[in-house]
CSV table of C-alpha atoms and ligand atoms in Angstrom, one decimal:
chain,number,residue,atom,x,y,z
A,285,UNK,CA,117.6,115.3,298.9
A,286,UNK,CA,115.4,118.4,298.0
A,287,UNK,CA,114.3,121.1,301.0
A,288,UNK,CA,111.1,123.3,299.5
A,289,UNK,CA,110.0,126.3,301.2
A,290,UNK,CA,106.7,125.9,303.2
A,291,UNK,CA,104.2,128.6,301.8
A,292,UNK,CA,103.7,130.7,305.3
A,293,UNK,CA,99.8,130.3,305.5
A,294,UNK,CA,100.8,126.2,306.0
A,295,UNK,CA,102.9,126.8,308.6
A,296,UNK,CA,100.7,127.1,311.1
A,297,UNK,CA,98.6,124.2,309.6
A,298,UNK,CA,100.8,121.3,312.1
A,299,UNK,CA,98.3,119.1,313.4
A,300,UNK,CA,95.3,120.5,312.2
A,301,UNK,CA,92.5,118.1,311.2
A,302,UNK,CA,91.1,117.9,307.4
A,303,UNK,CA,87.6,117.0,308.1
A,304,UNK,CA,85.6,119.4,305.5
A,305,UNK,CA,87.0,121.3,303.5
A,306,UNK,CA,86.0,124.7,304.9
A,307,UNK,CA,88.8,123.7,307.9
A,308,UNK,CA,91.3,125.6,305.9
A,309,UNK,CA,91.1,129.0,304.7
A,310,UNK,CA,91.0,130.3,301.5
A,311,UNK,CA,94.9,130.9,301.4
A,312,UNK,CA,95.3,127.7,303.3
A,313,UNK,CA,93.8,126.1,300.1
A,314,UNK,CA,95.7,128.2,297.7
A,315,UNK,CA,98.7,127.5,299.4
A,316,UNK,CA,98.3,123.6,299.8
A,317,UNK,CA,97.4,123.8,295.8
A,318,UNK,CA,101.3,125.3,295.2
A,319,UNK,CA,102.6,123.0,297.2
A,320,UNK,CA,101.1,120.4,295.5
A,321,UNK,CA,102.2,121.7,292.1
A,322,UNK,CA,106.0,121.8,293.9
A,323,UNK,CA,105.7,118.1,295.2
A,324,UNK,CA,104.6,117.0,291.7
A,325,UNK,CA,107.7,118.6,290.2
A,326,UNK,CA,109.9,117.0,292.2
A,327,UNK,CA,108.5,113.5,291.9
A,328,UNK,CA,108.2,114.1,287.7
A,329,UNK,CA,112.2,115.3,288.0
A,330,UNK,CA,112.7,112.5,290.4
A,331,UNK,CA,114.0,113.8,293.2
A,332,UNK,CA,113.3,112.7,296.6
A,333,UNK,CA,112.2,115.1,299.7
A,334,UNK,CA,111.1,112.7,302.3
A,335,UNK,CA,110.0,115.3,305.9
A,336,UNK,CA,107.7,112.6,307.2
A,337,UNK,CA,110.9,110.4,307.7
A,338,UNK,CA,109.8,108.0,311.2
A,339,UNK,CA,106.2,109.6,310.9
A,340,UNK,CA,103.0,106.8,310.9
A,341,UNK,CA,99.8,107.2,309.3
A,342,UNK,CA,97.0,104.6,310.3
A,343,UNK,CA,94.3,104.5,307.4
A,344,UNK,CA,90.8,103.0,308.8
A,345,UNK,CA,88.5,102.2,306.2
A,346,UNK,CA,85.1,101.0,306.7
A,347,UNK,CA,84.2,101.0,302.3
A,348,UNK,CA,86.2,100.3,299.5
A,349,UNK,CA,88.6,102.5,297.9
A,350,UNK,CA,91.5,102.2,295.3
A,351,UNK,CA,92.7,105.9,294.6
A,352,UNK,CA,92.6,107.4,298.8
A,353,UNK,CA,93.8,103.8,299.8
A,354,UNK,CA,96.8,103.5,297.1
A,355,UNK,CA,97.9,107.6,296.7
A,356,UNK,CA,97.7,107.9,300.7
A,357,UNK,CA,100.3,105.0,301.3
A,358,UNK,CA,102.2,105.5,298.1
A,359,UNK,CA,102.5,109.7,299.4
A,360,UNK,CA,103.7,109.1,302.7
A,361,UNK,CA,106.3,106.5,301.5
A,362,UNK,CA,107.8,108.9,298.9
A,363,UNK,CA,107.4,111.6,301.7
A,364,UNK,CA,109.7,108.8,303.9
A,365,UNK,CA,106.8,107.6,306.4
A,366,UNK,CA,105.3,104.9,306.7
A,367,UNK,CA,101.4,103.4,306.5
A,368,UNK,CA,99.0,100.9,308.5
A,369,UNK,CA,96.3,99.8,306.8
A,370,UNK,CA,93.1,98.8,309.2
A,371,UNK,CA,90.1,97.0,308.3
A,372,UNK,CA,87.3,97.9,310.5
A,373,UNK,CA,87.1,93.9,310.7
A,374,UNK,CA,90.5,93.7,312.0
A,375,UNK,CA,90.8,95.9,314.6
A,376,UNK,CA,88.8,95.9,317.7
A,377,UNK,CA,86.3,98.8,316.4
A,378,UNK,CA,84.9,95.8,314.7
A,379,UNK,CA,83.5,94.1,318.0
A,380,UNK,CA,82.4,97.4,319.6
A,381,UNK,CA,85.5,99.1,321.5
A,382,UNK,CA,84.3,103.1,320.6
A,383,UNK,CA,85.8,105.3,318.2
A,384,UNK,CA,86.8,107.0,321.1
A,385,UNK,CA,89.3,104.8,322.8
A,386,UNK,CA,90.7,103.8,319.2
A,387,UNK,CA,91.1,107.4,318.6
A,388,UNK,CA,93.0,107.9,322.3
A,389,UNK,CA,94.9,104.5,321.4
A,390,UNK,CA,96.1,105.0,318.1
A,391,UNK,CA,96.7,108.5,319.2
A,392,UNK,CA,99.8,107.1,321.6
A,393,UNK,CA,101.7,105.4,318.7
A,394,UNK,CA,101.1,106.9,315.4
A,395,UNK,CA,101.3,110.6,313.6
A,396,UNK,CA,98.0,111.1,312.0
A,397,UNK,CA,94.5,109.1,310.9
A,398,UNK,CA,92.6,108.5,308.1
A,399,UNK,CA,89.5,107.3,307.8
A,400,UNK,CA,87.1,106.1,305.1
A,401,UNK,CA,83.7,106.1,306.7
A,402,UNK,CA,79.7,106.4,306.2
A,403,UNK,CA,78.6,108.9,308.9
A,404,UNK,CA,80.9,111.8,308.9
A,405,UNK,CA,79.7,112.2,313.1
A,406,UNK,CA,82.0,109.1,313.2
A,407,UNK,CA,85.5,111.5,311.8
A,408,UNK,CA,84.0,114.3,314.3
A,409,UNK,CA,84.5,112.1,317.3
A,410,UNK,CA,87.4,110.4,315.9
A,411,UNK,CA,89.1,114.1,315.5
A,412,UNK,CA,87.4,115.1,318.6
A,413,UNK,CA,89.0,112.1,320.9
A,414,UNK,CA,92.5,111.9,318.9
A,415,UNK,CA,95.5,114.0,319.9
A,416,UNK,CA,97.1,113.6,316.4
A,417,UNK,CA,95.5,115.4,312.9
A,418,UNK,CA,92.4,112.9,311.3
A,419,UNK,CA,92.0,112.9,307.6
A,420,UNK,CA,88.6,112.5,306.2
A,421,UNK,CA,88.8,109.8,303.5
A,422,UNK,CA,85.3,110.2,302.4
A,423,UNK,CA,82.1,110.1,303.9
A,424,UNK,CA,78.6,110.0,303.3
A,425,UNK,CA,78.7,114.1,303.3
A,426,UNK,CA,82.1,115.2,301.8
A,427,UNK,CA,85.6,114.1,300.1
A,428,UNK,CA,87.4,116.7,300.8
A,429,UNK,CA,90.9,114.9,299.4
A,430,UNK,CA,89.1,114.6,296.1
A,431,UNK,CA,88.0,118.3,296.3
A,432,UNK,CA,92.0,119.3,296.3
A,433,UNK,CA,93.0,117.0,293.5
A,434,UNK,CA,90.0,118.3,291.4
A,435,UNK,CA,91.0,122.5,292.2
A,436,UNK,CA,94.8,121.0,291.1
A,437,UNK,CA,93.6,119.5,287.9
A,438,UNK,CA,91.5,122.2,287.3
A,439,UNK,CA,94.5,124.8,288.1
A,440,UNK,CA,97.0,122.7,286.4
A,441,UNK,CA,94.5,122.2,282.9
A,442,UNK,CA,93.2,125.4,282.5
A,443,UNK,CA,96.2,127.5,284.2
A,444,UNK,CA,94.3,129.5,287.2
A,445,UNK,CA,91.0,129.0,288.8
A,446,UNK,CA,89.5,132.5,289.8
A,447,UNK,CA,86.8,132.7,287.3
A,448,UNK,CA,87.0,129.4,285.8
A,449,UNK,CA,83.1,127.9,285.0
A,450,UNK,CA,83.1,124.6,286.4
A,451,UNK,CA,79.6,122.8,285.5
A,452,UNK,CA,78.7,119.6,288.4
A,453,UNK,CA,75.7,117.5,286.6
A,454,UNK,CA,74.4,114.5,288.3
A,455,UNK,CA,74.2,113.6,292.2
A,456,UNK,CA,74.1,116.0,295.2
A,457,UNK,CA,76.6,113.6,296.9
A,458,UNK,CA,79.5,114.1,298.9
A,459,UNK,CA,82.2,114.7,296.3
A,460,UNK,CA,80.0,117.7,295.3
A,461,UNK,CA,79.4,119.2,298.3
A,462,UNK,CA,83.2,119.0,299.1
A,463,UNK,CA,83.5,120.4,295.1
A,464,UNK,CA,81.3,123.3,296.3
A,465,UNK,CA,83.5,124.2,299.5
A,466,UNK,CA,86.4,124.1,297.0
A,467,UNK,CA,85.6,126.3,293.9
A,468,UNK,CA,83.4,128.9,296.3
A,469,UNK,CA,87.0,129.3,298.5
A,470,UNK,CA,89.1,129.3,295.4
A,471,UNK,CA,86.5,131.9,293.1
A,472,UNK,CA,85.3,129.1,291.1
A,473,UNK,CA,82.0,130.3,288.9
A,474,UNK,CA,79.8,126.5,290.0
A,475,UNK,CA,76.5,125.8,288.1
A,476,UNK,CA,75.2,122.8,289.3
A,477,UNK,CA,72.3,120.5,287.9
A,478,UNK,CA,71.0,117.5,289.8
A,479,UNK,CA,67.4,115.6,289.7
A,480,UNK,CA,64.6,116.8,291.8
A,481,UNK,CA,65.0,115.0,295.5
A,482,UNK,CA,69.3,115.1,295.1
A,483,UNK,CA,69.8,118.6,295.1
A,484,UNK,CA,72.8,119.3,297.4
A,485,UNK,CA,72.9,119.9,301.4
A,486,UNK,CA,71.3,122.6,302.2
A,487,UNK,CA,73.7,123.9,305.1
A,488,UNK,CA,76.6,123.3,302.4
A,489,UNK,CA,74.9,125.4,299.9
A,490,UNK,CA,74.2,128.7,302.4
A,491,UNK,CA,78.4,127.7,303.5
A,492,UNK,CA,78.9,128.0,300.2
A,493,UNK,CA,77.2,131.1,299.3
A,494,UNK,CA,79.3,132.6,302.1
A,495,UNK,CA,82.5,131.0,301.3
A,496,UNK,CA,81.6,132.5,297.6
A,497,UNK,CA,80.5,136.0,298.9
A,498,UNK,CA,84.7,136.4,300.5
A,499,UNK,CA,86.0,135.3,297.0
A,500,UNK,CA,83.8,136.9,294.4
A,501,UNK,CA,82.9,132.8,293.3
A,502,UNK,CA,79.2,132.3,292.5
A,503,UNK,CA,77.1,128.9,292.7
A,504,UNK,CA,74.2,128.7,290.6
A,505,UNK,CA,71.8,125.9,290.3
A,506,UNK,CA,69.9,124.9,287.1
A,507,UNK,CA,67.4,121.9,286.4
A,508,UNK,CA,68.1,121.8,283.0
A,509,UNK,CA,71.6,120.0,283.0
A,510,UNK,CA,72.0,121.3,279.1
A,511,UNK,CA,72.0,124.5,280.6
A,512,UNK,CA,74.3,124.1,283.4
A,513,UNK,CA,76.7,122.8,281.1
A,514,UNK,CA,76.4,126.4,278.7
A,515,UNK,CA,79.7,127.3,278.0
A,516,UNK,CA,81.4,126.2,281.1
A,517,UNK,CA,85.4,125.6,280.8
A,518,UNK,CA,84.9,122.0,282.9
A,519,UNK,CA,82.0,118.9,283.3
A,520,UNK,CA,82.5,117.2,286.2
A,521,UNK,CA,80.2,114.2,287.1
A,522,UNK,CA,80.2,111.5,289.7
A,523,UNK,CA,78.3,108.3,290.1
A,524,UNK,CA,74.6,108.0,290.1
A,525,UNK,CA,74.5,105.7,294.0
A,526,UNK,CA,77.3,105.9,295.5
A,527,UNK,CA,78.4,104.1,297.9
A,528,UNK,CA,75.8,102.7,300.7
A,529,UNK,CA,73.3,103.5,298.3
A,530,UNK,CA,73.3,100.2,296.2
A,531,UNK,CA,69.6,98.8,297.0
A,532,UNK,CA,68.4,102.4,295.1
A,533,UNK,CA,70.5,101.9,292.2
A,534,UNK,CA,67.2,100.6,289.8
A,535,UNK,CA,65.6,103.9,291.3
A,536,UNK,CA,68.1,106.5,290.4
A,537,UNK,CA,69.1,104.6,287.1
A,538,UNK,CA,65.3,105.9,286.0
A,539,UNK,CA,65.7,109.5,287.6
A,540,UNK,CA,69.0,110.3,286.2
A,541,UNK,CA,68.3,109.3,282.9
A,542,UNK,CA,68.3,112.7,281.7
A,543,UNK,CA,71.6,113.7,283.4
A,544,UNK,CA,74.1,111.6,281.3
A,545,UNK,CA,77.3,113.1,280.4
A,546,UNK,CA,77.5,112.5,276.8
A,547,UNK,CA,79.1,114.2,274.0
A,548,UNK,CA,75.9,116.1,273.1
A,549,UNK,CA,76.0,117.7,276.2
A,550,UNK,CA,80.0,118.2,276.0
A,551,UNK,CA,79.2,120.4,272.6
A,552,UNK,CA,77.2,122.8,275.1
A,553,UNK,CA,80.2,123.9,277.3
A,554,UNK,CA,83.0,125.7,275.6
A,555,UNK,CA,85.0,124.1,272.5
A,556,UNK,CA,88.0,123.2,274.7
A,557,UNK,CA,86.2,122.2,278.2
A,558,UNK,CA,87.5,119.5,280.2
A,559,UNK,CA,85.5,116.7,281.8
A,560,UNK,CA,86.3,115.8,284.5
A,561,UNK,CA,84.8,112.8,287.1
A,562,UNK,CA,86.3,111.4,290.4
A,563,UNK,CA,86.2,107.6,289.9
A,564,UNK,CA,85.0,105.1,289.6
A,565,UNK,CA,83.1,105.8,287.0
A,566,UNK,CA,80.2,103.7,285.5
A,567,UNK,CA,80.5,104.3,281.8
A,568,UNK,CA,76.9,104.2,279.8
A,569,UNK,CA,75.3,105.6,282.8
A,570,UNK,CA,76.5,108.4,284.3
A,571,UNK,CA,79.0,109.1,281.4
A,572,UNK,CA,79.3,107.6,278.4
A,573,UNK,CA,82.3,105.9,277.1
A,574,UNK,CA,82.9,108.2,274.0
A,575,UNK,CA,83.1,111.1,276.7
A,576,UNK,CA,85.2,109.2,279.8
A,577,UNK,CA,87.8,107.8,277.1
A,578,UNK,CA,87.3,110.9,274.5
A,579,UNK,CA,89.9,113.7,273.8
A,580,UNK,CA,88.5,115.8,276.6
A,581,UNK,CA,88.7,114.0,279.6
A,582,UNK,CA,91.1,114.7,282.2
A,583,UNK,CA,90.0,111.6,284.8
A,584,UNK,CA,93.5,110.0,284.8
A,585,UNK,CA,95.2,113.0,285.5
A,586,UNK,CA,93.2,113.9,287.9
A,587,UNK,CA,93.5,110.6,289.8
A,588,UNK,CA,97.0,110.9,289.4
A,589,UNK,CA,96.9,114.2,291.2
A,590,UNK,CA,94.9,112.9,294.2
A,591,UNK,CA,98.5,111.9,295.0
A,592,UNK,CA,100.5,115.7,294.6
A,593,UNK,CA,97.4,117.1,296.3
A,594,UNK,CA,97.1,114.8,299.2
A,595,UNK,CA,101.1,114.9,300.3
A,596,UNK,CA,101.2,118.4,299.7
A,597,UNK,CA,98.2,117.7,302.9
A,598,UNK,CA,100.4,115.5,304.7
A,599,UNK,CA,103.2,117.9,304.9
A,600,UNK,CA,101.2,120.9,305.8
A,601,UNK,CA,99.5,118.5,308.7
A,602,UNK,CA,102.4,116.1,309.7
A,603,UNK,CA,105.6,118.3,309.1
A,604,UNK,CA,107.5,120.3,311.8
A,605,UNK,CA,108.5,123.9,310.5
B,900,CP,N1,87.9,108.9,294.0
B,900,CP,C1,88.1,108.1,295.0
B,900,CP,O1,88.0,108.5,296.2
B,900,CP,O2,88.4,106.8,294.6
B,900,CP,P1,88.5,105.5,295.6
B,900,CP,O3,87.1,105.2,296.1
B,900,CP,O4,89.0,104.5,294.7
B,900,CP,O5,89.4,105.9,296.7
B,901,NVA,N1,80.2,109.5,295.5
B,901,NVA,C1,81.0,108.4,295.4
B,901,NVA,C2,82.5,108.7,295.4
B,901,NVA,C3,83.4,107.6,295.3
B,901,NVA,C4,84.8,108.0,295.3
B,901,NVA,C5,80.7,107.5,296.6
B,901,NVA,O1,80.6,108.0,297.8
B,901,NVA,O2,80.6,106.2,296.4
C-alpha cells in the first residue's frame, strides 16, 4: 500500500468545505492539482493508497448526473471509503424536514456531503448547519469539481497553466463561472464570448478580476466568439440550457446560433489547441460532431480526470495529517 506526501498548503485543508472555488487559495488549488497528478499515477501503476479507510460520504442529488455521481463513489472506494447515494425523493428532505436538520443529522453519522442542487443558498446552509466538509456537486451558480478536472486537463495537455489562453464560447452558466474562479487563481489568460443577455455573473466577473490581479491571469470578454477563439491554446464550451433551463431551450437554440464550436472556429485558435467541454454535450448544437469526436478534443480525458481531481479533494478535505 502506497503513503504520498501531503503538499503542506493541504494540510490544513481537514474539514474545510468546497463550495466555490474561490474557498481555496491559489496554492491550495495548485497543490490539490499535484496531488491529483500523484493520485492518477498511482491508480495508472495500480497501486492502491486507500486514507479514507472507514470514512462515509453521503451524495444528495436533487438533478441528474453521470460523471460527479460515478467518479465521487468510484474515488472514495479506491481511496477505501465508502458512498450513500440519496435521492431527494428518498430521504425525508423530500417531504419538507429542512436542510438544516438533514445537515445536523447526517452530520452525526457520516464524514462529508455532497450535494447536486439548483440554488447554491441551499449548499450554504447545508455547509452552514453540517459539522462535517459539504461538497458542491453543481449548482445553478458554479461546478467547482468540474473547474479542478478542467485546470488538470489543461495542466496535464499543455504541461503548465500560468499563461495558457483558454477561450470559453457559449453560456454564462455555472461551469464558467467556476472556469473563471479557476484560470484567474491559477494565471490562466480567459477570453470569453457569450450571447447578449448570458454574459457571466457580474459578482464572479469583479472576483475574478481580483483573483486575476494576485496572479498576473487576465479575463477578457469579446462578442465576436471568432475572436475569442484568436489563437487561444484551448476551446472550451458547455451546453446551450442547462439544466432547469429546459422550457428555454427553442429560445436559446435561436440566440446561440452563432456560437457553435465547429471546426471553422477551431482553425482560429492555435494549430495544436485543445477543445475541451464538460459533458454532456449536445453535438450539432453547441459543438459539432467533427469537433467533439475530432483529433483535438480532449472531453474523455477530461471526464476521466474529474476522478484524479476530485480524490485528490477528498483527501485534502477528509484525511487526517
Ligand atoms: N460534467 C458533469 O458534471 O457531468 P454529470 O452531470 O454527468 O455529473
Ligand atoms: N451547465 C450544465 C453543466 C452540466 C454538467 C448544467 O448545469 O446542466
Amino acid at each position: 500500500m502506497a503513503t504520498l506526501s501531503i503538499p503542506s498548503p493541504l494540510k490544513t485543508c481537514t474539514g474545510k468545505s468546497l463550495l466555490t472555488l474561490t474557498d481555496f487559495a491559489p496554492d491550495e488549488i495548485t497543490s490539490l492539482l499535484s496531488l491529483a497528478h500523484e493520485l492518477k499515477k498511482l491508480q495508472k501503476n495500480e497501486i492502491a493508497y486507500k486514507p479514507l479507510t472507514g470514512k462515509t460520504l453521503a451524495m444528495i442529488f436533487d438533478k441528474p448526473s453521470t460523471r460527479t455521481r460515478v467518479s465521487f463513489e468510484v474515488g472514495m472506494v479506491q481511496l477505501g471509503g465508502h458512498v450513500m447515494n440519496l435521492n431527494r425523493q428518498d430521504i425525508q428532505l423530500g417531504r419538507g424536514e429542512t436542510v438544516e436538520d438533514t445537515a445536523k443529522v447526517l452530520s452525526r453519522y457520516i464524514d462529508g456531503i455532497l450535494i447536486r442542487t439548483y440554488d447554491h443558498e441551499t449548499v450554504d446552509i447545508l455547509a452552514k448547519t453540517s459539522t462535517v466538509p459539504v461538497i458542491n456537486g453543481l449548482t445553478d451558480y458554479y461546478h467547482p469539481c468540474q473547474a479542478l478536472a478542467d485546470l488538470l486537463t489543461l495542466q496535464e495537455e499543455k504541461g503548465y497553466l500560468t499563461g495558457l489562453k483558454v477561450a470559453y464560447v457559449g453560456d454564462g452558466n455555472n461551469v464558467l463561472h467556476s472556469l473563471m474562479h479557476g484560470a484567474a487563481a491559477t494565471g490562466v489568460h480567459l477570453s470569453i464570448s457569450t450571447p447578449a443577455g448570458y454574459e457571466p455573473n457580474l459578482a464572479v466577473w469583479k472576483e475574478t478580476e481580483i483573483l486575476a490581479a494576485e496572479t498576473g491571469a487576465s479575463i477578457t470578454f469579446y462578442t465576436d466568439p471568432l475572436l475569442a477563439v484568436q489563437e487561444a491554446d484551448a476551446v472550451y464550451t458547455d451546453v446551450w440550457a442547462s439544466m432547469g433551463q429546459e422550457e428555454e431551450k427553442e429560445k436559446r437554440l435561436k440566440d446561440f446560433a452563432e456560437y457553435q464550436v465547429n471546426q471553422a472556429m477551431m482553425d482560429q485558435a492555435k494549430e495544436d489547441a485543445i477543445f475541451l467541454h464538460c459533458l454532456p454535450a449536445y453535438r450539432e448544437l453547441e459543438v459539432t460532431a467533427e469537433v467533439l469526436d475530432g483529433p483535438q478534443s480532449v472531453v474523455f480525458n477530461q471526464a476521466e480526470n474529474r476522478l484524479h481531481a476530485q480524490k485528490a479533494l477528498l483527501v485534502a478535505l477528509l484525511g487526517e495529517f
